[in-house]
GROMACS .gro file of C-alpha atoms in nm:
model
  481
    1MET     CA    1   1.494  -0.761   1.954
    2LYS     CA    2   1.225  -0.688   1.697
    3ILE     CA    3   1.038  -0.992   1.562
    4GLN     CA    4   0.822  -0.934   1.257
    5LEU     CA    5   0.505  -1.143   1.251
    6GLY     CA    6   0.393  -1.020   0.912
    7LYS     CA    7   0.286  -0.733   0.696
    8VAL     CA    8  -0.065  -0.632   0.597
    9CYS     CA    9  -0.154  -0.391   0.319
   10PHE     CA   10  -0.477  -0.201   0.378
   11GLY     CA   11  -0.667  -0.045   0.091
   12LEU     CA   12  -0.795   0.306   0.168
   13PRO     CA   13  -1.067   0.421  -0.075
   14MET     CA   14  -0.965   0.730  -0.270
   15LYS     CA   15  -1.101   0.933  -0.557
   16SER     CA   16  -0.949   1.140  -0.833
   17PHE     CA   17  -1.106   1.465  -0.954
   18PHE     CA   18  -1.042   1.714  -1.232
   19MET     CA   19  -1.007   2.068  -1.098
   20ASP     CA   20  -1.077   2.352  -1.341
   21TYR     CA   21  -0.963   2.668  -1.165
   22THR     CA   22  -0.827   3.018  -1.217
   23VAL     CA   23  -0.512   3.148  -1.050
   24SER     CA   24  -0.375   3.499  -1.018
   25LYS     CA   25  -0.002   3.552  -1.016
   26LYS     CA   26   0.237   3.842  -1.011
   27ARG     CA   27   0.311   3.991  -1.352
   28GLU     CA   28   0.621   4.192  -1.421
   29LEU     CA   29   0.584   4.486  -1.666
   30PRO     CA   30   0.862   4.544  -1.919
   31VAL     CA   31   1.114   4.787  -1.769
   32VAL     CA   32   1.029   5.081  -1.999
   33LYS     CA   33   0.656   5.047  -1.935
   34GLU     CA   34   0.708   5.022  -1.560
   35PHE     CA   35   0.918   5.340  -1.551
   36VAL     CA   36   0.666   5.524  -1.770
   37ILE     CA   37   0.397   5.428  -1.518
   38ARG     CA   38   0.616   5.536  -1.227
   39LEU     CA   39   0.690   5.873  -1.395
   40ILE     CA   40   0.321   5.943  -1.452
   41TYR     CA   41   0.248   5.843  -1.091
   42SER     CA   42   0.506   6.090  -0.957
   43LEU     CA   43   0.370   6.374  -1.174
   44SER     CA   44  -0.002   6.290  -1.134
   45SER     CA   45  -0.049   6.377  -1.503
   46THR     CA   46   0.178   6.480  -1.786
   47SER     CA   47   0.196   6.531  -2.161
   48LEU     CA   48   0.298   6.276  -2.418
   49GLU     CA   49   0.589   6.497  -2.526
   50ALA     CA   50   0.725   6.520  -2.170
   51ILE     CA   51   0.741   6.140  -2.140
   52GLN     CA   52   0.899   6.106  -2.483
   53ASP     CA   53   1.167   6.365  -2.407
   54TYR     CA   54   1.238   6.221  -2.060
   55PHE     CA   55   1.312   5.874  -2.193
   56GLY     CA   56   1.450   5.981  -2.532
   57LEU     CA   57   1.196   5.775  -2.725
   58THR     CA   58   1.103   5.813  -3.089
   59SER     CA   59   0.746   5.910  -3.179
   60LYS     CA   60   0.681   5.558  -3.308
   61GLU     CA   61   0.813   5.399  -2.986
   62MET     CA   62   0.611   5.637  -2.770
   63LEU     CA   63   0.288   5.564  -2.957
   64ALA     CA   64   0.342   5.188  -2.925
   65ILE     CA   65   0.390   5.217  -2.546
   66VAL     CA   66   0.084   5.437  -2.506
   67ASP     CA   67  -0.130   5.196  -2.711
   68ASP     CA   68  -0.021   4.902  -2.488
   69LEU     CA   69  -0.083   5.092  -2.163
   70GLN     CA   70  -0.429   5.198  -2.280
   71GLU     CA   71  -0.515   4.845  -2.386
   72GLU     CA   72  -0.419   4.720  -2.041
   73ASN     CA   73  -0.634   4.988  -1.874
   74LEU     CA   74  -0.335   5.150  -1.704
   75ILE     CA   75  -0.358   5.505  -1.845
   76GLU     CA   76  -0.631   5.742  -1.959
   77TRP     CA   77  -0.650   6.089  -2.117
   78GLU     CA   78  -0.780   6.393  -1.935
   79ALA     CA   79  -0.767   6.751  -2.078
   80GLY     CA   80  -0.496   6.653  -2.326
   81LYS     CA   81  -0.274   6.493  -2.061
   82ILE     CA   82  -0.200   6.135  -1.959
   83LYS     CA   83  -0.285   6.012  -1.611
   84LEU     CA   84  -0.306   5.673  -1.444
   85THR     CA   85  -0.637   5.491  -1.414
   86TYR     CA   86  -0.776   5.413  -1.070
   87TYR     CA   87  -0.680   5.048  -1.133
   88ALA     CA   88  -0.315   5.141  -1.198
   89MET     CA   89  -0.302   5.376  -0.897
   90SER     CA   90  -0.428   5.100  -0.668
   91LYS     CA   91  -0.142   4.870  -0.768
   92PHE     CA   92   0.136   5.079  -0.620
   93THR     CA   93   0.289   4.918  -0.312
   94GLU     CA   94   0.595   4.996  -0.105
   95GLU     CA   95   0.900   4.776  -0.159
   96ASP     CA   96   1.224   4.856   0.021
   97GLY     CA   97   1.108   5.213   0.090
   98ASN     CA   98   1.008   5.282  -0.273
   99LEU     CA   99   0.664   5.284  -0.432
  100ARG     CA  100   0.635   5.065  -0.738
  101PRO     CA  101   0.346   4.910  -0.932
  102THR     CA  102   0.268   4.541  -0.878
  103PHE     CA  103   0.025   4.379  -1.121
  104PHE     CA  104  -0.135   4.036  -1.131
  105GLU     CA  105  -0.269   3.836  -1.420
  106VAL     CA  106  -0.525   3.556  -1.409
  107THR     CA  107  -0.495   3.231  -1.602
  108ASP     CA  108  -0.711   2.919  -1.623
  109GLU     CA  109  -0.558   2.582  -1.531
  110VAL     CA  110  -0.682   2.223  -1.512
  111SER     CA  111  -0.521   1.960  -1.287
  112PRO     CA  112  -0.605   1.610  -1.161
  113VAL     CA  113  -0.621   1.597  -0.780
  114GLU     CA  114  -0.658   1.289  -0.560
  115PHE     CA  115  -0.807   1.267  -0.212
  116GLU     CA  116  -0.845   0.978   0.029
  117LEU     CA  117  -1.205   0.953   0.141
  118TYR     CA  118  -1.164   0.905   0.516
  119SER     CA  119  -1.046   1.251   0.616
  120PHE     CA  120  -1.024   1.393   0.262
  121ARG     CA  121  -0.652   1.457   0.269
  122MET     CA  122  -0.479   1.543  -0.056
  123LEU     CA  123  -0.244   1.278  -0.195
  124SER     CA  124   0.095   1.350  -0.344
  125THR     CA  125   0.240   1.130  -0.617
  126ASP     CA  126   0.494   0.993  -0.368
  127VAL     CA  127   0.224   0.877  -0.127
  128ARG     CA  128   0.003   0.754  -0.409
  129HIS     CA  129   0.275   0.523  -0.542
  130SER     CA  130   0.415   0.411  -0.207
  131GLY     CA  131   0.289   0.053  -0.233
  132SER     CA  132   0.116  -0.208  -0.446
  133GLN     CA  133  -0.261  -0.256  -0.462
  134ASP     CA  134  -0.236  -0.622  -0.562
  135PHE     CA  135  -0.312  -0.765  -0.216
  136ASN     CA  136  -0.496  -0.562   0.044
  137VAL     CA  137  -0.764  -0.555   0.310
  138SER     CA  138  -1.031  -0.299   0.221
  139LEU     CA  139  -1.077  -0.049   0.500
  140ASN     CA  140  -1.435  -0.001   0.615
  141LEU     CA  141  -1.536   0.366   0.597
  142PRO     CA  142  -1.852   0.522   0.744
  143ASP     CA  143  -2.126   0.590   0.486
  144GLU     CA  144  -2.075   0.965   0.535
  145CYS     CA  145  -1.735   0.937   0.368
  146TYR     CA  146  -1.902   0.867   0.032
  147ARG     CA  147  -2.146   1.161   0.036
  148SER     CA  148  -2.112   1.509  -0.124
  149LEU     CA  149  -1.775   1.424  -0.274
  150LEU     CA  150  -1.765   1.709  -0.528
  151SER     CA  151  -1.838   1.965  -0.258
  152LYS     CA  152  -1.575   1.810  -0.026
  153ALA     CA  153  -1.318   1.814  -0.305
  154GLN     CA  154  -1.386   2.179  -0.383
  155ASN     CA  155  -1.359   2.284  -0.018
  156ALA     CA  156  -1.043   2.081   0.040
  157PHE     CA  157  -0.879   2.221  -0.273
  158ASP     CA  158  -0.971   2.577  -0.178
  159THR     CA  159  -0.836   2.534   0.176
  160ASN     CA  160  -0.515   2.355   0.075
  161PHE     CA  161  -0.423   2.525  -0.253
  162ASN     CA  162  -0.064   2.599  -0.150
  163LEU     CA  163  -0.025   2.241  -0.028
  164PHE     CA  164  -0.152   2.125  -0.368
  165ARG     CA  165   0.108   2.340  -0.541
  166GLU     CA  166   0.384   2.209  -0.319
  167LEU     CA  167   0.295   1.838  -0.303
  168VAL     CA  168   0.128   1.772  -0.637
  169LEU     CA  169   0.266   2.034  -0.877
  170LYS     CA  170   0.607   2.038  -0.702
  171GLU     CA  171   0.620   2.420  -0.721
  172ASP     CA  172   0.825   2.649  -0.499
  173VAL     CA  173   0.545   2.825  -0.313
  174PHE     CA  174   0.782   3.069  -0.148
  175SER     CA  175   0.952   3.212  -0.455
  176GLU     CA  176   0.655   3.214  -0.690
  177ILE     CA  177   0.349   3.409  -0.574
  178LYS     CA  178   0.031   3.243  -0.697
  179GLU     CA  179  -0.315   3.256  -0.547
  180LEU     CA  180  -0.633   3.066  -0.617
  181TYR     CA  181  -0.863   3.318  -0.780
  182LYS     CA  182  -1.167   3.091  -0.819
  183ILE     CA  183  -1.267   2.730  -0.879
  184ASN     CA  184  -1.458   2.705  -1.207
  185GLN     CA  185  -1.564   2.341  -1.200
  186VAL     CA  186  -1.500   2.010  -1.022
  187SER     CA  187  -1.565   1.682  -1.203
  188ASP     CA  188  -1.529   1.312  -1.120
  189ARG     CA  189  -1.233   1.126  -1.261
  190PHE     CA  190  -1.203   0.773  -1.116
  191ASP     CA  191  -1.219   0.569  -0.796
  192SER     CA  192  -0.915   0.383  -0.672
  193THR     CA  193  -0.743   0.249  -0.362
  194LEU     CA  194  -0.449   0.389  -0.170
  195PRO     CA  195  -0.227   0.102  -0.043
  196LEU     CA  196  -0.115   0.149   0.318
  197GLU     CA  197   0.119  -0.133   0.420
  198VAL     CA  198   0.196  -0.182   0.788
  199GLU     CA  199   0.431  -0.416   0.967
  200TYR     CA  200   0.311  -0.604   1.276
  201PHE     CA  201   0.583  -0.707   1.518
  202LEU     CA  202   0.675  -0.790   1.874
  203ASP     CA  203   0.963  -0.665   2.082
  204THR     CA  204   1.126  -0.930   2.298
  205ASP     CA  205   1.126  -0.682   2.588
  206SER     CA  206   0.742  -0.690   2.582
  207PRO     CA  207   0.652  -0.995   2.370
  208ASN     CA  208   0.283  -1.000   2.458
  209THR     CA  209   0.222  -0.654   2.310
  210LEU     CA  210   0.150  -0.636   1.938
  211LYS     CA  211   0.304  -0.331   1.771
  212MET     CA  212   0.263  -0.181   1.427
  213GLU     CA  213   0.427   0.077   1.204
  214TYR     CA  214   0.416   0.184   0.841
  215VAL     CA  215   0.651   0.010   0.601
  216SER     CA  216   0.690   0.323   0.387
  217LYS     CA  217   0.867   0.625   0.537
  218THR     CA  218   0.672   0.845   0.294
  219VAL     CA  219   0.338   0.720   0.426
  220ASP     CA  220   0.463   0.739   0.784
  221GLU     CA  221   0.537   1.110   0.739
  222TRP     CA  222   0.208   1.167   0.555
  223ASP     CA  223  -0.003   1.008   0.832
  224GLU     CA  224   0.199   1.180   1.102
  225ASP     CA  225  -0.060   1.137   1.377
  226LYS     CA  226  -0.128   0.773   1.270
  227SER     CA  227  -0.499   0.846   1.240
  228MET     CA  228  -0.539   0.549   1.004
  229PHE     CA  229  -0.426   0.297   1.266
  230SER     CA  230  -0.757   0.306   1.454
  231LEU     CA  231  -0.943   0.255   1.126
  232MET     CA  232  -0.722  -0.044   1.048
  233ASP     CA  233  -0.779  -0.190   1.394
  234SER     CA  234  -1.157  -0.160   1.363
  235THR     CA  235  -1.151  -0.326   1.020
  236ILE     CA  236  -0.972  -0.641   1.140
  237GLN     CA  237  -1.131  -0.677   1.482
  238VAL     CA  238  -1.229  -1.031   1.575
  239GLY     CA  239  -1.488  -1.158   1.815
  240THR     CA  240  -1.420  -1.326   2.146
  241MET     CA  241  -1.099  -1.516   2.212
  242LYS     CA  242  -1.119  -1.890   2.150
  243ASP     CA  243  -0.977  -2.189   2.334
  244GLN     CA  244  -0.689  -2.326   2.124
  245HIS     CA  245  -0.618  -2.638   2.331
  246ASP     CA  246  -0.766  -2.883   2.081
  247SER     CA  247  -0.635  -2.714   1.769
  248PHE     CA  248  -0.283  -2.699   1.914
  249HIS     CA  249  -0.280  -3.072   1.982
  250GLU     CA  250  -0.417  -3.137   1.633
  251TYR     CA  251  -0.127  -2.932   1.501
  252LEU     CA  252   0.125  -3.133   1.705
  253GLU     CA  253  -0.022  -3.460   1.582
  254ALA     CA  254  -0.001  -3.352   1.217
  255SER     CA  255   0.332  -3.167   1.227
  256ASN     CA  256   0.547  -3.372   1.467
  257ASP     CA  257   0.681  -3.032   1.578
  258PRO     CA  258   0.985  -3.114   1.794
  259LEU     CA  259   1.023  -2.766   1.940
  260LEU     CA  260   0.690  -2.599   2.010
  261VAL     CA  261   0.560  -2.856   2.256
  262ARG     CA  262   0.811  -2.723   2.512
  263TYR     CA  263   0.624  -2.391   2.530
  264TRP     CA  264   0.266  -2.515   2.562
  265ASP     CA  265   0.108  -2.489   2.907
  266ASP     CA  266  -0.188  -2.724   2.946
  267ASN     CA  267  -0.296  -2.551   3.267
  268THR     CA  268  -0.337  -2.208   3.104
  269ARG     CA  269  -0.413  -2.368   2.763
  270THR     CA  270  -0.179  -2.119   2.595
  271LEU     CA  271   0.174  -2.084   2.461
  272ASN     CA  272   0.433  -1.925   2.686
  273ILE     CA  273   0.513  -1.649   2.438
  274LYS     CA  274   0.751  -1.470   2.675
  275ALA     CA  275   0.977  -1.774   2.717
  276LEU     CA  276   0.952  -1.860   2.349
  277ALA     CA  277   1.053  -1.509   2.235
  278ASN     CA  278   1.341  -1.505   2.483
  279HIS     CA  279   1.477  -1.837   2.361
  280TYR     CA  280   1.432  -1.732   1.997
  281GLU     CA  281   1.630  -1.413   2.060
  282ASN     CA  282   1.912  -1.608   2.219
  283GLY     CA  283   1.934  -1.879   1.951
  284LEU     CA  284   1.798  -2.159   2.169
  285THR     CA  285   1.516  -2.267   1.939
  286LYS     CA  286   1.664  -2.527   1.707
  287LYS     CA  287   1.701  -2.903   1.711
  288ASN     CA  288   2.000  -2.895   1.480
  289ASP     CA  289   2.123  -2.710   1.173
  290ASN     CA  290   1.855  -2.877   0.957
  291THR     CA  291   1.557  -2.837   1.191
  292PHE     CA  292   1.488  -2.509   1.363
  293MET     CA  293   1.211  -2.274   1.471
  294LEU     CA  294   1.035  -2.025   1.246
  295LEU     CA  295   0.864  -1.725   1.401
  296GLY     CA  296   0.631  -1.513   1.190
  297ASN     CA  297   0.451  -1.592   0.865
  298PHE     CA  298   0.636  -1.796   0.603
  299TYR     CA  299   0.649  -1.493   0.373
  300THR     CA  300   0.818  -1.249   0.614
  301GLU     CA  301   1.149  -1.128   0.476
  302GLN     CA  302   1.351  -1.326   0.731
  303ASN     CA  303   1.164  -1.655   0.686
  304ARG     CA  304   1.149  -1.614   0.308
  305SER     CA  305   1.526  -1.572   0.304
  306ILE     CA  306   1.578  -1.884   0.519
  307ILE     CA  307   1.350  -2.100   0.305
  308THR     CA  308   1.465  -1.987  -0.039
  309SER     CA  309   1.837  -1.979   0.041
  310ARG     CA  310   1.832  -2.340   0.165
  311LEU     CA  311   1.615  -2.455  -0.125
  312LYS     CA  312   1.847  -2.282  -0.371
  313GLU     CA  313   2.138  -2.490  -0.240
  314ILE     CA  314   1.928  -2.805  -0.269
  315PHE     CA  315   1.812  -2.736  -0.626
  316GLU     CA  316   2.164  -2.660  -0.744
  317ALA     CA  317   2.218  -3.036  -0.705
  318LYS     CA  318   1.926  -3.097  -0.947
  319PRO     CA  319   1.712  -3.327  -0.728
  320ASP     CA  320   1.450  -3.558  -0.878
  321ASN     CA  321   1.171  -3.411  -0.664
  322SER     CA  322   1.006  -3.079  -0.738
  323GLY     CA  323   0.694  -2.874  -0.663
  324LEU     CA  324   0.556  -2.692  -0.361
  325ILE     CA  325   0.236  -2.768  -0.169
  326TRP     CA  326   0.117  -2.496   0.067
  327PHE     CA  327  -0.182  -2.544   0.297
  328THR     CA  328  -0.251  -2.177   0.360
  329HIS     CA  329  -0.413  -1.980   0.639
  330ALA     CA  330  -0.623  -1.783   0.391
  331GLU     CA  331  -0.935  -1.788   0.611
  332SER     CA  332  -0.778  -1.508   0.815
  333LYS     CA  333  -0.873  -1.156   0.709
  334THR     CA  334  -0.509  -1.054   0.701
  335TRP     CA  335  -0.320  -1.361   0.578
  336GLY     CA  336  -0.127  -1.298   0.258
  337LYS     CA  337  -0.246  -0.939   0.220
  338THR     CA  338   0.101  -0.824   0.120
  339THR     CA  339   0.322  -0.852  -0.188
  340ASP     CA  340   0.562  -1.055   0.030
  341LEU     CA  341   0.334  -1.352  -0.044
  342SER     CA  342   0.392  -1.331  -0.419
  343LYS     CA  343   0.765  -1.277  -0.363
  344LEU     CA  344   0.790  -1.610  -0.181
  345VAL     CA  345   0.583  -1.795  -0.443
  346ASP     CA  346   0.785  -1.645  -0.728
  347GLU     CA  347   1.121  -1.712  -0.563
  348VAL     CA  348   1.044  -2.079  -0.493
  349TYR     CA  349   0.887  -2.135  -0.835
  350SER     CA  350   1.196  -1.989  -1.005
  351LEU     CA  351   1.408  -2.270  -0.856
  352PHE     CA  352   1.213  -2.550  -1.025
  353ASP     CA  353   1.306  -2.723  -1.347
  354LYS     CA  354   1.003  -2.625  -1.558
  355ARG     CA  355   1.046  -2.932  -1.780
  356LYS     CA  356   0.922  -3.148  -1.493
  357LYS     CA  357   0.549  -3.201  -1.461
  358MET     CA  358   0.563  -3.159  -1.083
  359SER     CA  359   0.732  -2.817  -1.101
  360LYS     CA  360   0.425  -2.632  -0.977
  361VAL     CA  361   0.314  -2.435  -0.673
  362VAL     CA  362  -0.021  -2.554  -0.536
  363LEU     CA  363  -0.201  -2.348  -0.271
  364GLY     CA  364  -0.462  -2.533  -0.070
  365MET     CA  365  -0.743  -2.333   0.088
  366ALA     CA  366  -1.033  -2.451   0.302
  367CYS     CA  367  -1.344  -2.349   0.110
  368GLU     CA  368  -1.713  -2.413   0.178
  369SER     CA  369  -1.892  -2.261  -0.123
  370TYR     CA  370  -1.851  -2.156  -0.484
  371GLN     CA  371  -1.895  -1.791  -0.382
  372GLU     CA  372  -1.616  -1.825  -0.128
  373SER     CA  373  -1.390  -1.971  -0.398
  374ILE     CA  374  -1.459  -1.666  -0.617
  375ASN     CA  375  -1.361  -1.434  -0.331
  376LEU     CA  376  -1.043  -1.631  -0.266
  377ARG     CA  377  -0.950  -1.637  -0.634
  378ASN     CA  378  -1.005  -1.262  -0.653
  379ASN     CA  379  -0.776  -1.218  -0.353
  380PHE     CA  380  -0.491  -1.417  -0.503
  381TRP     CA  381  -0.532  -1.386  -0.879
  382LYS     CA  382  -0.194  -1.211  -0.903
  383LEU     CA  383  -0.021  -1.538  -0.809
  384SER     CA  384   0.016  -1.637  -1.173
  385ASP     CA  385   0.261  -1.920  -1.097
  386ALA     CA  386   0.031  -2.091  -0.846
  387GLU     CA  387  -0.254  -2.339  -0.884
  388LEU     CA  388  -0.543  -2.320  -0.633
  389ILE     CA  389  -0.717  -2.616  -0.477
  390ASP     CA  390  -1.009  -2.603  -0.234
  391LEU     CA  391  -1.001  -2.834   0.065
  392PRO     CA  392  -1.307  -2.973   0.246
  393ALA     CA  393  -1.136  -2.934   0.586
  394ARG     CA  394  -0.820  -2.805   0.753
  395PHE     CA  395  -0.531  -3.046   0.772
  396GLY     CA  396  -0.371  -3.026   1.116
  397GLY     CA  397  -0.647  -2.822   1.279
  398GLU     CA  398  -0.803  -2.482   1.221
  399ASP     CA  399  -0.496  -2.285   1.335
  400SER     CA  400  -0.232  -2.469   1.134
  401GLU     CA  401  -0.038  -2.394   0.817
  402PHE     CA  402   0.189  -2.630   0.623
  403MET     CA  403   0.439  -2.592   0.341
  404ILE     CA  404   0.613  -2.889   0.185
  405VAL     CA  405   0.846  -2.959  -0.104
  406PRO     CA  406   0.806  -3.338  -0.101
  407GLY     CA  407   1.131  -3.515  -0.026
  408LEU     CA  408   1.322  -3.190   0.028
  409MET     CA  409   1.161  -2.964   0.290
  410VAL     CA  410   0.874  -2.937   0.533
  411ALA     CA  411   0.764  -2.626   0.725
  412CYS     CA  412   0.477  -2.598   0.974
  413LEU     CA  413   0.319  -2.310   1.163
  414PHE     CA  414   0.070  -2.283   1.447
  415HIS     CA  415  -0.119  -1.953   1.453
  416ALA     CA  416  -0.138  -1.876   1.823
  417GLN     CA  417  -0.368  -1.605   1.954
  418LEU     CA  418  -0.231  -1.292   2.110
  419ASP     CA  419  -0.411  -1.108   2.387
  420ASP     CA  420  -0.543  -0.868   2.126
  421GLN     CA  421  -0.871  -0.794   1.948
  422ARG     CA  422  -0.712  -0.776   1.601
  423ASP     CA  423  -0.694  -1.061   1.351
  424ILE     CA  424  -0.315  -1.082   1.375
  425SER     CA  425  -0.184  -1.417   1.495
  426PHE     CA  426   0.148  -1.522   1.643
  427PRO     CA  427   0.269  -1.773   1.379
  428VAL     CA  428   0.531  -2.007   1.520
  429GLY     CA  429   0.653  -2.350   1.416
  430TYR     CA  430   0.951  -2.510   1.252
  431VAL     CA  431   1.120  -2.584   0.921
  432SER     CA  432   1.314  -2.902   0.856
  433PHE     CA  433   1.533  -3.034   0.577
  434GLU     CA  434   1.572  -3.373   0.747
  435PRO     CA  435   1.428  -3.675   0.558
  436LYS     CA  436   1.268  -3.811   0.877
  437PHE     CA  437   1.040  -3.509   0.934
  438ILE     CA  438   0.970  -3.459   0.564
  439SER     CA  439   0.867  -3.822   0.515
  440GLU     CA  440   0.648  -3.837   0.827
  441VAL     CA  441   0.453  -3.519   0.745
  442SER     CA  442   0.423  -3.611   0.374
  443THR     CA  443   0.274  -3.950   0.465
  444LYS     CA  444   0.023  -3.787   0.701
  445ILE     CA  445  -0.083  -3.535   0.437
  446LEU     CA  446  -0.125  -3.808   0.173
  447ASP     CA  447  -0.328  -4.031   0.407
  448TRP     CA  448  -0.545  -3.736   0.511
  449THR     CA  449  -0.602  -3.638   0.147
  450ILE     CA  450  -0.709  -3.985   0.041
  451LEU     CA  451  -0.944  -4.023   0.341
  452GLN     CA  452  -1.141  -3.704   0.269
  453PRO     CA  453  -1.500  -3.807   0.184
  454LYS     CA  454  -1.564  -3.537  -0.078
  455TYR     CA  455  -1.390  -3.267  -0.279
  456ASN     CA  456  -1.612  -2.992  -0.416
  457ASP     CA  457  -1.358  -2.860  -0.669
  458PHE     CA  458  -1.495  -2.506  -0.645
  459PHE     CA  459  -1.184  -2.367  -0.818
  460GLU     CA  460  -1.218  -2.601  -1.118
  461ARG     CA  461  -1.419  -2.562  -1.438
  462LYS     CA  462  -1.739  -2.764  -1.417
  463ASP     CA  463  -1.671  -2.958  -1.739
  464LEU     CA  464  -1.310  -3.052  -1.652
  465GLU     CA  465  -1.216  -3.421  -1.658
  466GLU     CA  466  -1.114  -3.572  -1.323
  467GLU     CA  467  -0.756  -3.642  -1.429
  468GLN     CA  468  -0.712  -3.279  -1.537
  469LYS     CA  469  -0.811  -3.130  -1.202
  470VAL     CA  470  -0.533  -2.979  -0.991
  471ARG     CA  471  -0.579  -3.244  -0.723
  472ASN     CA  472  -0.513  -3.532  -0.963
  473ARG     CA  473  -0.280  -3.360  -1.209
  474TYR     CA  474  -0.037  -3.199  -0.963
  475PHE     CA  475  -0.129  -3.230  -0.595
  476LEU     CA  476  -0.137  -3.609  -0.545
  477PRO     CA  477   0.153  -3.683  -0.785
  478MET     CA  478   0.366  -3.432  -0.592
  479LEU     CA  479   0.294  -3.607  -0.262
  480GLN     CA  480   0.368  -3.948  -0.415
  481GLN     CA  481   0.714  -3.851  -0.546
   0.00000   0.00000   0.00000
């Protein structure tokens, strides 16, 4: 069984260029002109009258043809007779056992071309538009990747001209003969980012091995040898593994998780992921129909469907309570770096009665400085239906994540470490629609909030009145519903 832990969109730096170039392509002569040329070729030289009589042309028609052939440097006069120029003679090639002239014309063209900067591969429109740039982790490229870009673009275009025609211009390179004659000029256009979204998952047959694959089939075919995977891994590498014993017990204390405690081994100070995955696969990880295990980030497609479908049923009954509080895991390099995050926020927000003051989504993020708040806001500015609040500490420990619709739902996750050097956790916890769990966790969050010694309000305007700040306007009133 495949268990998705989450998706991460990586941003690969790319650059667009304008290519001014000249191409040569096969040119077909009008039939009469071609046969005049072929007649002269077979005779070596001949008179104007002989050509006119052979084809039955009028004097006016013959003069017009001769003028055109001279202008195109295909014929010349010698001792009162017409013969082919050296240029015309050189264009005769054998086709199906017959000699016939084949001519080429050159034309200037200008096209925008885009390259990713890691290995300078050309990007087709399909690859370019395979994902959204709204949330991504910027891939770290070596400094060399940003040097001599015009020269690299010219060389790559020269080497891959037929690929450019096929992928970018969508031309049939087999039926239409066209060759790159010369590159006239290369100029900068703009810098951008190529979104590369990957899915991280486990297989229950080998649950301790983290796997990954591209979400888009188009990108998967484009990066056939998966050369970008190593770059992604190096970008999200973490330091040494940490002991999670204390943070797990903090999570248990805050969440009252009725399921996860069964899988914690105090001797090894780790979760028994193999047993947990096996029980999850076989449907053994639920307390009842209203309290059951979640595996993977809240915003994975499966968990999003579970949460929103149950909430939709609840809100059809028009409850008094409303609003969502989400203590995020945004300190992770990879948390929320996918459009699945905005899908969950938008879907939950759409259920609320907007006439109610509490019908808001509030995302809480641990934040230690004003600069950090700017970075976080820049990461999540696309979440237009969400208010941000900075927290002075982490409720439930440094590896926890909580989501609550006061009075209606509570969901908790513990981000367990995998035996892996990448910043991809094993999020596991529970969701409950039982009043007992909802009330207990809500009370703990409210008590913890009130006991905090100081709020820095890094996300707020400096001149904002206390009662207008997110904490006092939405956050606390939501918890007190």
